[in-house]
PDB file of C-alpha atoms and ligand atoms in Angstrom:
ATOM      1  CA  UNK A   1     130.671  80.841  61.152  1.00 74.00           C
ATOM      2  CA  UNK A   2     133.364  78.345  62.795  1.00 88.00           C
ATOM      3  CA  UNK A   3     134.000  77.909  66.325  1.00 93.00           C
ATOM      4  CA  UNK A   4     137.760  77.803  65.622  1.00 95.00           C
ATOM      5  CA  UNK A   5     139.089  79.941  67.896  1.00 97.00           C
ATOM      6  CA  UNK A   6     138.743  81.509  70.915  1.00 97.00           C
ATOM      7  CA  UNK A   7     138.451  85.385  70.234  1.00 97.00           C
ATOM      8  CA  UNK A   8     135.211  83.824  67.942  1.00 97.00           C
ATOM      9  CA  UNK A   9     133.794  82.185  70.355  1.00 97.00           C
ATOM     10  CA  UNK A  10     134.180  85.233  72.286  1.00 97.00           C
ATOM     11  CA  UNK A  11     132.318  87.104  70.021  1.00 97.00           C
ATOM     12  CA  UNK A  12     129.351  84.662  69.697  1.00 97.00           C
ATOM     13  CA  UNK A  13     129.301  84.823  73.285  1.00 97.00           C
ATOM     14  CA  UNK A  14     129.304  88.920  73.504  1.00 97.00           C
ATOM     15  CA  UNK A  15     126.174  89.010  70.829  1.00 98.00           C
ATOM     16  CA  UNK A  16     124.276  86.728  73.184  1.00 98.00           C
ATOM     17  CA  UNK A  17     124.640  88.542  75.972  1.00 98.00           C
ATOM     18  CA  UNK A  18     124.235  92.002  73.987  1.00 98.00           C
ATOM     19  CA  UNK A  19     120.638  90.307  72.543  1.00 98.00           C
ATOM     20  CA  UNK A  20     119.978  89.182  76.568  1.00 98.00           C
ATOM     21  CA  UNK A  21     120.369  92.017  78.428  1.00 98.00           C
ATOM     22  CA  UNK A  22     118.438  94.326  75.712  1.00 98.00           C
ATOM     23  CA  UNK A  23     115.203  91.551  76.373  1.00 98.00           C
ATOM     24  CA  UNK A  24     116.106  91.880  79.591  1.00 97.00           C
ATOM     25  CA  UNK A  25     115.338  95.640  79.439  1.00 97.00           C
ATOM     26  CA  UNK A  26     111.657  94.970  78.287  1.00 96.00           C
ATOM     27  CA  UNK A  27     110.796  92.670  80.985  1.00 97.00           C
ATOM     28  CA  UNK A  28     112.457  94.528  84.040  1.00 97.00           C
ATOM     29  CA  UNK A  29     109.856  97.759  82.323  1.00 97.00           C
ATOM     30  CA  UNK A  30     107.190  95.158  82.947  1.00 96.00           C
ATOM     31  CA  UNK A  31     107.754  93.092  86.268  1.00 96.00           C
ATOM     32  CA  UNK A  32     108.337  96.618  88.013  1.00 97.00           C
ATOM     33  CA  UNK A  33     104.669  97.478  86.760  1.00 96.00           C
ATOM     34  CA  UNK A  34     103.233  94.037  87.727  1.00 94.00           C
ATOM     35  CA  UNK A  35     105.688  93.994  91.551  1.00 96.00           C
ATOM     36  CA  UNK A  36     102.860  94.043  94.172  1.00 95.00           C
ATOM     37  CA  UNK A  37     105.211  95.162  96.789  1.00 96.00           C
ATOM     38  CA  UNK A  38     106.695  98.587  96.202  1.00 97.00           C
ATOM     39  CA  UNK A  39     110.272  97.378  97.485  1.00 97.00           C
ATOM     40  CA  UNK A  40     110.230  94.807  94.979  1.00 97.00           C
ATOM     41  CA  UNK A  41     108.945  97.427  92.313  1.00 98.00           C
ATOM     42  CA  UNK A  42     111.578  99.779  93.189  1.00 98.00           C
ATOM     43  CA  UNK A  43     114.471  97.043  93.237  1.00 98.00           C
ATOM     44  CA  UNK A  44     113.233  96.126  89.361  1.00 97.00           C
ATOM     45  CA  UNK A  45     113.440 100.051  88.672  1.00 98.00           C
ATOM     46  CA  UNK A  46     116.942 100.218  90.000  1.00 98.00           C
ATOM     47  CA  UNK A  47     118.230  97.019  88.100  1.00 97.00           C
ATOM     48  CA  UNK A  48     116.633  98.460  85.052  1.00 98.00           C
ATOM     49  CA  UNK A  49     118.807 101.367  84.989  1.00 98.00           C
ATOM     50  CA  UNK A  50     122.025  99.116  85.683  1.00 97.00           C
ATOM     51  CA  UNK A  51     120.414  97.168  82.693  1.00 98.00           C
ATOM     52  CA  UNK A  52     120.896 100.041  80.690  1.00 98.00           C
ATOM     53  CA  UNK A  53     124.085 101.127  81.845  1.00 97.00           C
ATOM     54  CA  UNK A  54     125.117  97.454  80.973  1.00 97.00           C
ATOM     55  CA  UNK A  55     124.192  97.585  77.575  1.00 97.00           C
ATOM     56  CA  UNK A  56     126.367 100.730  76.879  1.00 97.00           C
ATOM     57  CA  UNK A  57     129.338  98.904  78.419  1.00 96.00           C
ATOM     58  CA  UNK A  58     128.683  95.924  76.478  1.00 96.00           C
ATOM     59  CA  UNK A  59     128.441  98.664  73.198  1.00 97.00           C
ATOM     60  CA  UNK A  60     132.206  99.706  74.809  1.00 95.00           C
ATOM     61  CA  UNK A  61     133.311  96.056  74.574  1.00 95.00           C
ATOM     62  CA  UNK A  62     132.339  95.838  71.134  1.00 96.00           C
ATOM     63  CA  UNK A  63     133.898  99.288  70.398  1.00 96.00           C
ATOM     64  CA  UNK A  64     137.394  97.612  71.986  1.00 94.00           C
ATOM     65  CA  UNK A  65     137.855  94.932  69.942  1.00 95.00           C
ATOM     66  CA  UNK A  66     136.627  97.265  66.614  1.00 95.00           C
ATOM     67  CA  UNK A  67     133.415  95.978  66.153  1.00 96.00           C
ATOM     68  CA  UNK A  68     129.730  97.396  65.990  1.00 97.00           C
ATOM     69  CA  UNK A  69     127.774  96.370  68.389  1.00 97.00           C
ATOM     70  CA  UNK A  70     125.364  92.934  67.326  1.00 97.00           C
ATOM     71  CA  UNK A  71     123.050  90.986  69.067  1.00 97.00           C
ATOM     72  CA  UNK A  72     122.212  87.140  68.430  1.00 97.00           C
ATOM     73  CA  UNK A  73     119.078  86.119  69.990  1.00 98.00           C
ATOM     74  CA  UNK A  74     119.470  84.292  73.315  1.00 98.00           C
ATOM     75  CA  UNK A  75     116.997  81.747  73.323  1.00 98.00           C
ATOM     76  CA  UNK A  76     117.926  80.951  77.176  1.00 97.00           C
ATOM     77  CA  UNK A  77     116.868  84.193  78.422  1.00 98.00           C
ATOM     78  CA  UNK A  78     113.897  84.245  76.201  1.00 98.00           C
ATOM     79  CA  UNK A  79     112.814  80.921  77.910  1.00 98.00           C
ATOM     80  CA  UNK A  80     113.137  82.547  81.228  1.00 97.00           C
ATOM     81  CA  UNK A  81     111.322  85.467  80.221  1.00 97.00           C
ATOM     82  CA  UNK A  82     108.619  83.746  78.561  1.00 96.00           C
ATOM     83  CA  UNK A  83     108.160  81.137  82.236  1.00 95.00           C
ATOM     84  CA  UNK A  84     108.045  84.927  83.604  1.00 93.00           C
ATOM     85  CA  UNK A  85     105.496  86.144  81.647  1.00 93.00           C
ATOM     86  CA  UNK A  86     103.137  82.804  82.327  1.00 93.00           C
ATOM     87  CA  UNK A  87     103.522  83.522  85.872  1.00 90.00           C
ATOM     88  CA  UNK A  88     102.024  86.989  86.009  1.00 89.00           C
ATOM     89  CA  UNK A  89      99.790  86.123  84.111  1.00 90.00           C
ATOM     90  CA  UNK A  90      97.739  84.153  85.814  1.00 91.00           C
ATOM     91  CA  UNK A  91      95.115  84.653  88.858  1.00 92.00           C
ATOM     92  CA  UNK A  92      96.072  84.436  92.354  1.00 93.00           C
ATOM     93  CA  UNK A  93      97.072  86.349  95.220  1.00 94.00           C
ATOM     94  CA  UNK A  94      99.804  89.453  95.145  1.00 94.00           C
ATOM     95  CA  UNK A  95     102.089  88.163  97.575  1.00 94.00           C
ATOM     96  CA  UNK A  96     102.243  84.573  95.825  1.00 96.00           C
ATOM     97  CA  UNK A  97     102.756  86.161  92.798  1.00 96.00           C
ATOM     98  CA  UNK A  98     105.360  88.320  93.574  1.00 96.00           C
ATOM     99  CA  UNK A  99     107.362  85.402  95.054  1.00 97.00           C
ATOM    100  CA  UNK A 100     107.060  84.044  91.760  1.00 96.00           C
ATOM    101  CA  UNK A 101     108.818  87.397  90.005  1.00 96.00           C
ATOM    102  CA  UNK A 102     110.948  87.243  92.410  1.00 97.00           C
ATOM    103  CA  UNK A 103     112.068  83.400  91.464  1.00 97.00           C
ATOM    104  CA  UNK A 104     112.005  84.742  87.537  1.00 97.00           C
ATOM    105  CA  UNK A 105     114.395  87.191  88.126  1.00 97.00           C
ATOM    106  CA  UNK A 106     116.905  85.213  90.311  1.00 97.00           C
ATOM    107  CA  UNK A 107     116.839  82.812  87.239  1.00 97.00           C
ATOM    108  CA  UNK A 108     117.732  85.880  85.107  1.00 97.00           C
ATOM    109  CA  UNK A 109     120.590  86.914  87.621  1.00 97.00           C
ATOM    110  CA  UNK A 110     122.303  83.109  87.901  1.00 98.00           C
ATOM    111  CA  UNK A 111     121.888  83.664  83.635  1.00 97.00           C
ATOM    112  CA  UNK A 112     123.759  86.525  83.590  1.00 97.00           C
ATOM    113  CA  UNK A 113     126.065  85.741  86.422  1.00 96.00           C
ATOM    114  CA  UNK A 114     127.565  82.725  84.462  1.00 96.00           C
ATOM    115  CA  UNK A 115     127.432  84.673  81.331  1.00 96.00           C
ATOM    116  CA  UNK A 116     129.719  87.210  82.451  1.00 95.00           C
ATOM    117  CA  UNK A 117     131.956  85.027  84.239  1.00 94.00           C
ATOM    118  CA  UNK A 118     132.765  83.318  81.505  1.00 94.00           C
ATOM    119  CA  UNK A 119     132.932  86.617  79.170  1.00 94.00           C
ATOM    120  CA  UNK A 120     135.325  87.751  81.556  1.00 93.00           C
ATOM    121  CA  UNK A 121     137.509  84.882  81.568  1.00 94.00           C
ATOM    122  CA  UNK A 122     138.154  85.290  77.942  1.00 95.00           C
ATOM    123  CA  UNK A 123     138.748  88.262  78.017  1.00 94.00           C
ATOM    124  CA  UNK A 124     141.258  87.936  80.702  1.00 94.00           C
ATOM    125  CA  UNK A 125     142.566  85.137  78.598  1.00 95.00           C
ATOM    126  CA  UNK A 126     142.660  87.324  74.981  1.00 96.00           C
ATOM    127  CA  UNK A 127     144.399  90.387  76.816  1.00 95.00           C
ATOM    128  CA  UNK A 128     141.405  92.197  76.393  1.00 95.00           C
ATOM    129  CA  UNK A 129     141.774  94.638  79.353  1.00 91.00           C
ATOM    130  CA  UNK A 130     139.069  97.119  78.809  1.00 86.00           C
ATOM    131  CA  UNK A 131     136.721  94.615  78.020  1.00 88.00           C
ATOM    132  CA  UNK A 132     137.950  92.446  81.022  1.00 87.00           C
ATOM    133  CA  UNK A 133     137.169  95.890  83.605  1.00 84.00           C
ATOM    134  CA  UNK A 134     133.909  96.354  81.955  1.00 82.00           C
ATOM    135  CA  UNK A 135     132.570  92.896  82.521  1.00 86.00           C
ATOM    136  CA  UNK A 136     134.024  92.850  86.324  1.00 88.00           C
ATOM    137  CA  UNK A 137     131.661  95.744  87.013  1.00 91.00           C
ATOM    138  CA  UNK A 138     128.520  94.299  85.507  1.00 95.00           C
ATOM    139  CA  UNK A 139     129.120  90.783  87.009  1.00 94.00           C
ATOM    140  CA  UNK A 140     129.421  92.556  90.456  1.00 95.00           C
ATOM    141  CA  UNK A 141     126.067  94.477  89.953  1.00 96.00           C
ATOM    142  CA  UNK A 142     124.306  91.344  88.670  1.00 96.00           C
ATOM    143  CA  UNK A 143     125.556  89.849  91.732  1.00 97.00           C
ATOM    144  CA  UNK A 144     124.718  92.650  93.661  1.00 97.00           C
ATOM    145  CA  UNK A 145     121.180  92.206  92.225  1.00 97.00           C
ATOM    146  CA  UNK A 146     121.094  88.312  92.921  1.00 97.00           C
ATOM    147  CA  UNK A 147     121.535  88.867  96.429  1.00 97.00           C
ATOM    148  CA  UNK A 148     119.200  91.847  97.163  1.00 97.00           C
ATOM    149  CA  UNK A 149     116.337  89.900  95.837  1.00 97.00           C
ATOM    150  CA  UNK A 150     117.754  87.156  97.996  1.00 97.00           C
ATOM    151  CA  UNK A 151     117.328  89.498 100.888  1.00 97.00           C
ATOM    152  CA  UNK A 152     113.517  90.879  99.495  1.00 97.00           C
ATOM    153  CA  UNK A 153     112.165  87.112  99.331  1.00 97.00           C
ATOM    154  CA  UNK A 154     113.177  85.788 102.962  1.00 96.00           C
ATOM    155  CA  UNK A 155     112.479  89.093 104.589  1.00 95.00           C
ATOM    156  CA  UNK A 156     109.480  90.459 102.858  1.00 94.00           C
ATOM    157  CA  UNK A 157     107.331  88.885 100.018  1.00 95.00           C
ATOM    158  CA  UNK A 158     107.744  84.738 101.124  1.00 96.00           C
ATOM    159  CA  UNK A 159     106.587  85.149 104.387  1.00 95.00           C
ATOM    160  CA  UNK A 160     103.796  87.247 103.654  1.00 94.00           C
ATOM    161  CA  UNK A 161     103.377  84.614 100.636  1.00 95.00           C
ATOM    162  CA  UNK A 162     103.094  82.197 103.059  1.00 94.00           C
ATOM    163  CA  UNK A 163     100.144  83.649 104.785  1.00 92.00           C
ATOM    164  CA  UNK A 164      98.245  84.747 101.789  1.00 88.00           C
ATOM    165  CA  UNK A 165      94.658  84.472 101.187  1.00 75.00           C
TER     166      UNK A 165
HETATM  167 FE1   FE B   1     122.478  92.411  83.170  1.00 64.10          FE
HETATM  168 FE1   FE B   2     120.857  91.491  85.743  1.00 64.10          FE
END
């Protein structure tokens, strides 16, 4: 494969974010099981079913420019998933630990965020309309996403992290 153009490039790009968002699915299953606080859990639960929604629009995009869907592993989101992981796994107190999920998956969000802005901006360029719509609607719900967990760390889990133990 050459980088010689740019309706390759977005391509490569598409696969990578096709391969993210399905790891992506795994972990959301698994930080909403290890969220201390329920608001937390819940917010996980929601973004895992915009997750999946996600997925089938990025299935669409492939569909729109006639080709089946592919992922190529993203080794940046398994790096944030795997600094995740690490982090729940070890001791300590609930509210401490869920401050660190909570830094995880704003990690994942600023990811994705730049991921899709830049997906979208080729496809703006390429004329790819449908594509172009598709990716405006995810990049608003991970942004969506970004900023309730903003919202769920000041207000709720850091101060109580604050105070633990
Ligand atoms: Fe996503
Ligand atoms: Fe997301």
């Amino acid at each position: 494969m050459s980088l010689d153009s740019l309706e390759k490039l977005f391509v490569e790009e598409l696969k990578d974010t096709y391969n993210a968002e399905k790891q992506l699915t795994k972990a959301l299953k698994k930080m909403a099981k290890g969220a201390a606080d329920p608001t937390l859990s819940k917010a996980f639960e929601t973004h895992l079913a915009e997750t999946e929604r996600q997925i089938e629009r990025l299935e669409q995009v492939f569909e729109s420019i006639d080709m089946a869907p592919r992922g190529k592993t993203c080794e940046g989101m398994k790096g944030i998933i795997a600094e995740g992981n690490e982090m729940m796994g070890e001791d300590g107190e609930d509210e401490v630990k869920d401050a660190a999920l909570i830094a995880s998956a704003q990690r994942v969000e600023h990811y994705e965020i730049a991921a899709y802005g830049t997906l979208r901006h080729y496809a703006e360029r390429l004329g790819y309309t449908k594509a172009e719509k598709l990716r405006a609607e995810t990049l608003e719900e991970e942004k969506a996403t970004d900023e309730k967990l903003n919202k769920i760390a000041k207000q709720l889990v850091n101060p109580k992290a604050q105070h633990a133990a």
